[in-house]
Amino acid sequence: MQLRAGLQCVWGSTYDDTIDQMNVIKRLSDILEMGISRISLCDTTGMARPNDVYSVLDIIYKTFPNIKISMHLHNTNGLGLLNLNEALKFDINEIDTSMGGIGGSPFIEGSSGNIATEDTIYMLDNLGYNIGIDIKKISKISRKLEEKIGGSYFSGNLYKMI
C-alpha cells in the first residue's frame, strides 16, 4: 500500500507569514521516516509566491532527491497558476485542483478554492503537456455545479467561457 501525507501551510499561515525552510525539511524528514511514499505540499492559505515556491522546492529536492511531491495550491492571491508553473520546473506529476476553483476555508478570511481544474488543464495544454482531458466537458460540469450551489464559492475563470 502506498501512503500519501499532506504538509499544510508550507508557504505561510494566518499566524505567521514567514517561510521556515529548515522547519519544512525537518517535517518532511519526519514524514518520510514513517514510510510515506508521496507528500502533498499545501499552500493552505494561498499565501505562496512563485519565487518562494521555487525556493522551497529547490531545497527539498536537494535534500531528498527521490521524493515524490504533489502540489495543493490555492488561488487566493491570484498566483496559483504561476506557483504551479514554478513547481513544474521540478519533478511534480500530481496536482490537486477543484472544479471551477470551488472551495475556500472558513478559517481564512477572503480565501478562495484550489486552482481551478479548467484553468490548470488549459495552462498545461498550452505548455505542451497534452494531458488528454476534454476541457469543454469539464467546464460544462463546473457550470452545472455552479447552478446547483451558487457561484460565490467558485474562483475559476475558464469554465465560464468554454
PDB file of C-alpha atoms in Angstrom:
ATOM      1  CA  MET A   1       0.000   0.000   0.000  1.00  0.00           C
ATOM      2  CA  GLN A   2       1.235   3.463  -0.833  1.00  0.00           C
ATOM      3  CA  LEU A   3       0.528   6.229   1.634  1.00  0.00           C
ATOM      4  CA  ARG A   4       0.263   9.943   0.938  1.00  0.00           C
ATOM      5  CA  ALA A   5       0.643  12.655   3.551  1.00  0.00           C
ATOM      6  CA  GLY A   6      -0.008  16.369   3.398  1.00  0.00           C
ATOM      7  CA  LEU A   7       2.152  19.111   4.834  1.00  0.00           C
ATOM      8  CA  GLN A   8      -0.051  22.143   5.441  1.00  0.00           C
ATOM      9  CA  CYS A   9       0.832  25.854   5.441  1.00  0.00           C
ATOM     10  CA  VAL A  10       4.197  25.308   3.729  1.00  0.00           C
ATOM     11  CA  TRP A  11       4.204  28.885   2.405  1.00  0.00           C
ATOM     12  CA  GLY A  12       2.824  30.655   5.453  1.00  0.00           C
ATOM     13  CA  SER A  13      -0.183  30.722   7.728  1.00  0.00           C
ATOM     14  CA  THR A  14      -2.528  33.317   9.104  1.00  0.00           C
ATOM     15  CA  TYR A  15      -0.429  33.238  12.286  1.00  0.00           C
ATOM     16  CA  ASP A  16       2.964  33.627  10.626  1.00  0.00           C
ATOM     17  CA  ASP A  17       3.635  34.622   7.033  1.00  0.00           C
ATOM     18  CA  THR A  18       7.315  33.675   7.118  1.00  0.00           C
ATOM     19  CA  ILE A  19       8.619  30.525   5.485  1.00  0.00           C
ATOM     20  CA  ASP A  20      10.934  28.478   7.668  1.00  0.00           C
ATOM     21  CA  GLN A  21      12.583  26.229   5.075  1.00  0.00           C
ATOM     22  CA  MET A  22      14.503  24.246   7.683  1.00  0.00           C
ATOM     23  CA  ASN A  23      11.252  23.519   9.516  1.00  0.00           C
ATOM     24  CA  VAL A  24       9.756  22.274   6.239  1.00  0.00           C
ATOM     25  CA  ILE A  25      12.790  19.991   5.749  1.00  0.00           C
ATOM     26  CA  LYS A  26      12.500  18.684   9.340  1.00  0.00           C
ATOM     27  CA  ARG A  27       8.779  17.944   8.950  1.00  0.00           C
ATOM     28  CA  LEU A  28       9.378  16.213   5.606  1.00  0.00           C
ATOM     29  CA  SER A  29      12.136  14.112   7.163  1.00  0.00           C
ATOM     30  CA  ASP A  30       9.768  13.061   9.964  1.00  0.00           C
ATOM     31  CA  ILE A  31       7.039  12.171   7.459  1.00  0.00           C
ATOM     32  CA  LEU A  32       9.369  10.212   5.175  1.00  0.00           C
ATOM     33  CA  GLU A  33      10.644   8.172   8.145  1.00  0.00           C
ATOM     34  CA  MET A  34       7.065   6.900   8.566  1.00  0.00           C
ATOM     35  CA  GLY A  35       7.197   5.217   5.166  1.00  0.00           C
ATOM     36  CA  ILE A  36       5.086   7.740   3.294  1.00  0.00           C
ATOM     37  CA  SER A  37       5.502   7.397  -0.473  1.00  0.00           C
ATOM     38  CA  ARG A  38       4.131  10.785  -1.601  1.00  0.00           C
ATOM     39  CA  ILE A  39       3.835  14.128   0.140  1.00  0.00           C
ATOM     40  CA  SER A  40       1.394  16.841  -0.811  1.00  0.00           C
ATOM     41  CA  LEU A  41       2.831  20.303  -0.236  1.00  0.00           C
ATOM     42  CA  CYS A  42      -0.057  22.603   0.571  1.00  0.00           C
ATOM     43  CA  ASP A  43      -0.413  26.319   0.141  1.00  0.00           C
ATOM     44  CA  THR A  44      -3.281  26.131   2.598  1.00  0.00           C
ATOM     45  CA  THR A  45      -3.721  29.875   2.990  1.00  0.00           C
ATOM     46  CA  GLY A  46      -2.992  30.908  -0.603  1.00  0.00           C
ATOM     47  CA  MET A  47      -0.005  32.980   0.520  1.00  0.00           C
ATOM     48  CA  ALA A  48       2.603  31.363  -1.752  1.00  0.00           C
ATOM     49  CA  ARG A  49       4.566  33.451  -4.232  1.00  0.00           C
ATOM     50  CA  PRO A  50       6.317  31.972  -7.288  1.00  0.00           C
ATOM     51  CA  ASN A  51       9.849  32.698  -6.072  1.00  0.00           C
ATOM     52  CA  ASP A  52       9.021  31.115  -2.698  1.00  0.00           C
ATOM     53  CA  VAL A  53       7.571  28.014  -4.366  1.00  0.00           C
ATOM     54  CA  TYR A  54      10.769  27.620  -6.366  1.00  0.00           C
ATOM     55  CA  SER A  55      12.989  28.247  -3.338  1.00  0.00           C
ATOM     56  CA  VAL A  56      11.218  25.711  -1.114  1.00  0.00           C
ATOM     57  CA  LEU A  57      11.095  23.029  -3.815  1.00  0.00           C
ATOM     58  CA  ASP A  58      14.748  23.611  -4.658  1.00  0.00           C
ATOM     59  CA  ILE A  59      15.912  22.914  -1.106  1.00  0.00           C
ATOM     60  CA  ILE A  60      13.525  19.963  -0.770  1.00  0.00           C
ATOM     61  CA  TYR A  61      14.794  18.246  -3.922  1.00  0.00           C
ATOM     62  CA  LYS A  62      18.418  18.950  -2.973  1.00  0.00           C
ATOM     63  CA  THR A  63      17.775  17.343   0.428  1.00  0.00           C
ATOM     64  CA  PHE A  64      15.515  14.496  -0.754  1.00  0.00           C
ATOM     65  CA  PRO A  65      16.320  13.890  -4.449  1.00  0.00           C
ATOM     66  CA  ASN A  66      13.941  10.909  -4.776  1.00  0.00           C
ATOM     67  CA  ILE A  67      10.963  12.466  -3.032  1.00  0.00           C
ATOM     68  CA  LYS A  68       7.551  12.269  -4.715  1.00  0.00           C
ATOM     69  CA  ILE A  69       5.643  15.507  -4.308  1.00  0.00           C
ATOM     70  CA  SER A  70       2.173  16.598  -5.272  1.00  0.00           C
ATOM     71  CA  MET A  71       1.059  20.212  -5.159  1.00  0.00           C
ATOM     72  CA  HIS A  72      -2.038  21.604  -3.439  1.00  0.00           C
ATOM     73  CA  LEU A  73      -2.263  25.252  -4.426  1.00  0.00           C
ATOM     74  CA  HIS A  74      -4.909  27.875  -3.764  1.00  0.00           C
ATOM     75  CA  ASN A  75      -5.582  30.934  -5.866  1.00  0.00           C
ATOM     76  CA  THR A  76      -6.397  33.360  -3.057  1.00  0.00           C
ATOM     77  CA  ASN A  77      -3.754  35.855  -4.153  1.00  0.00           C
ATOM     78  CA  GLY A  78      -4.269  35.226  -7.882  1.00  0.00           C
ATOM     79  CA  LEU A  79      -0.892  33.500  -8.228  1.00  0.00           C
ATOM     80  CA  GLY A  80      -2.000  29.865  -8.101  1.00  0.00           C
ATOM     81  CA  LEU A  81      -1.137  29.022 -11.716  1.00  0.00           C
ATOM     82  CA  LEU A  82       2.123  30.978 -11.601  1.00  0.00           C
ATOM     83  CA  ASN A  83       3.040  28.994  -8.499  1.00  0.00           C
ATOM     84  CA  LEU A  84       2.227  25.777 -10.340  1.00  0.00           C
ATOM     85  CA  ASN A  85       4.362  26.877 -13.269  1.00  0.00           C
ATOM     86  CA  GLU A  86       7.321  27.249 -10.877  1.00  0.00           C
ATOM     87  CA  ALA A  87       6.600  23.834  -9.354  1.00  0.00           C
ATOM     88  CA  LEU A  88       6.615  22.237 -12.807  1.00  0.00           C
ATOM     89  CA  LYS A  89      10.325  23.067 -13.053  1.00  0.00           C
ATOM     90  CA  PHE A  90      10.765  20.148 -10.641  1.00  0.00           C
ATOM     91  CA  ASP A  91       9.610  16.537 -10.752  1.00  0.00           C
ATOM     92  CA  ILE A  92       5.962  17.322  -9.975  1.00  0.00           C
ATOM     93  CA  ASN A  93       3.463  14.999 -11.632  1.00  0.00           C
ATOM     94  CA  GLU A  94       0.436  15.212  -9.362  1.00  0.00           C
ATOM     95  CA  ILE A  95      -1.647  18.344  -8.815  1.00  0.00           C
ATOM     96  CA  ASP A  96      -4.753  18.908  -6.708  1.00  0.00           C
ATOM     97  CA  THR A  97      -7.352  21.050  -8.466  1.00  0.00           C
ATOM     98  CA  SER A  98     -11.038  21.751  -7.977  1.00  0.00           C
ATOM     99  CA  MET A  99     -13.862  22.080 -10.455  1.00  0.00           C
ATOM    100  CA  GLY A 100     -14.355  25.758 -11.242  1.00  0.00           C
ATOM    101  CA  GLY A 101     -11.940  26.616  -8.436  1.00  0.00           C
ATOM    102  CA  ILE A 102     -14.600  25.805  -5.849  1.00  0.00           C
ATOM    103  CA  GLY A 103     -13.607  25.969  -2.222  1.00  0.00           C
ATOM    104  CA  GLY A 104     -12.038  28.164   0.355  1.00  0.00           C
ATOM    105  CA  SER A 105     -11.522  27.974   4.070  1.00  0.00           C
ATOM    106  CA  PRO A 106     -13.879  29.133   6.792  1.00  0.00           C
ATOM    107  CA  PHE A 107     -10.787  29.911   8.887  1.00  0.00           C
ATOM    108  CA  ILE A 108      -9.114  32.208   6.342  1.00  0.00           C
ATOM    109  CA  GLU A 109     -10.861  35.450   5.514  1.00  0.00           C
ATOM    110  CA  GLY A 110     -11.136  36.069   1.774  1.00  0.00           C
ATOM    111  CA  SER A 111      -9.730  32.687   0.832  1.00  0.00           C
ATOM    112  CA  SER A 112     -10.566  31.030  -2.457  1.00  0.00           C
ATOM    113  CA  GLY A 113     -10.535  27.462  -3.630  1.00  0.00           C
ATOM    114  CA  ASN A 114      -7.812  25.381  -5.146  1.00  0.00           C
ATOM    115  CA  ILE A 115      -6.547  26.265  -8.578  1.00  0.00           C
ATOM    116  CA  ALA A 116      -9.391  25.580 -10.982  1.00  0.00           C
ATOM    117  CA  THR A 117      -9.276  22.304 -12.883  1.00  0.00           C
ATOM    118  CA  GLU A 118     -10.188  24.012 -16.165  1.00  0.00           C
ATOM    119  CA  ASP A 119      -7.614  26.786 -15.795  1.00  0.00           C
ATOM    120  CA  THR A 120      -4.960  24.201 -14.917  1.00  0.00           C
ATOM    121  CA  ILE A 121      -5.803  21.983 -17.902  1.00  0.00           C
ATOM    122  CA  TYR A 122      -5.661  24.986 -20.219  1.00  0.00           C
ATOM    123  CA  MET A 123      -2.284  26.078 -18.885  1.00  0.00           C
ATOM    124  CA  LEU A 124      -0.805  22.567 -19.018  1.00  0.00           C
ATOM    125  CA  ASP A 125      -2.064  22.013 -22.560  1.00  0.00           C
ATOM    126  CA  ASN A 126      -0.547  25.327 -23.650  1.00  0.00           C
ATOM    127  CA  LEU A 127       2.752  24.421 -22.018  1.00  0.00           C
ATOM    128  CA  GLY A 128       2.837  21.259 -24.140  1.00  0.00           C
ATOM    129  CA  TYR A 129       1.865  18.672 -21.503  1.00  0.00           C
ATOM    130  CA  ASN A 130      -1.122  17.469 -23.571  1.00  0.00           C
ATOM    131  CA  ILE A 131      -2.797  15.671 -20.684  1.00  0.00           C
ATOM    132  CA  GLY A 132      -5.766  14.477 -22.744  1.00  0.00           C
ATOM    133  CA  ILE A 133      -8.632  15.847 -20.657  1.00  0.00           C
ATOM    134  CA  ASP A 134     -11.569  17.378 -22.522  1.00  0.00           C
ATOM    135  CA  ILE A 135     -11.721  20.893 -21.084  1.00  0.00           C
ATOM    136  CA  LYS A 136     -15.149  21.532 -22.641  1.00  0.00           C
ATOM    137  CA  LYS A 137     -16.704  18.567 -20.809  1.00  0.00           C
ATOM    138  CA  ILE A 138     -15.052  19.523 -17.528  1.00  0.00           C
ATOM    139  CA  SER A 139     -16.235  23.130 -17.938  1.00  0.00           C
ATOM    140  CA  LYS A 140     -19.797  22.000 -18.585  1.00  0.00           C
ATOM    141  CA  ILE A 141     -19.778  20.001 -15.351  1.00  0.00           C
ATOM    142  CA  SER A 142     -18.446  23.002 -13.424  1.00  0.00           C
ATOM    143  CA  ARG A 143     -21.181  25.255 -14.811  1.00  0.00           C
ATOM    144  CA  LYS A 144     -23.839  22.735 -13.760  1.00  0.00           C
ATOM    145  CA  LEU A 145     -22.269  22.505 -10.319  1.00  0.00           C
ATOM    146  CA  GLU A 146     -22.314  26.290 -10.040  1.00  0.00           C
ATOM    147  CA  GLU A 147     -26.018  26.340 -10.975  1.00  0.00           C
ATOM    148  CA  LYS A 148     -26.756  23.869  -8.173  1.00  0.00           C
ATOM    149  CA  ILE A 149     -24.843  25.516  -5.341  1.00  0.00           C
ATOM    150  CA  GLY A 150     -24.327  29.133  -6.408  1.00  0.00           C
ATOM    151  CA  GLY A 151     -21.317  30.954  -7.748  1.00  0.00           C
ATOM    152  CA  SER A 152     -19.860  32.603  -4.651  1.00  0.00           C
ATOM    153  CA  TYR A 153     -17.625  29.585  -3.953  1.00  0.00           C
ATOM    154  CA  PHE A 154     -16.055  29.493  -7.428  1.00  0.00           C
ATOM    155  CA  SER A 155     -12.784  31.259  -8.231  1.00  0.00           C
ATOM    156  CA  GLY A 156     -12.019  29.754 -11.640  1.00  0.00           C
ATOM    157  CA  ASN A 157     -12.304  31.664 -14.894  1.00  0.00           C
ATOM    158  CA  LEU A 158     -12.273  29.408 -17.945  1.00  0.00           C
ATOM    159  CA  TYR A 159     -15.209  27.166 -17.021  1.00  0.00           C
ATOM    160  CA  LYS A 160     -17.480  30.188 -17.589  1.00  0.00           C
ATOM    161  CA  MET A 161     -16.155  30.840 -21.097  1.00  0.00           C
ATOM    162  CA  ILE A 162     -15.658  27.400 -22.614  1.00  0.00           C
TER     163      ILE A 162
END
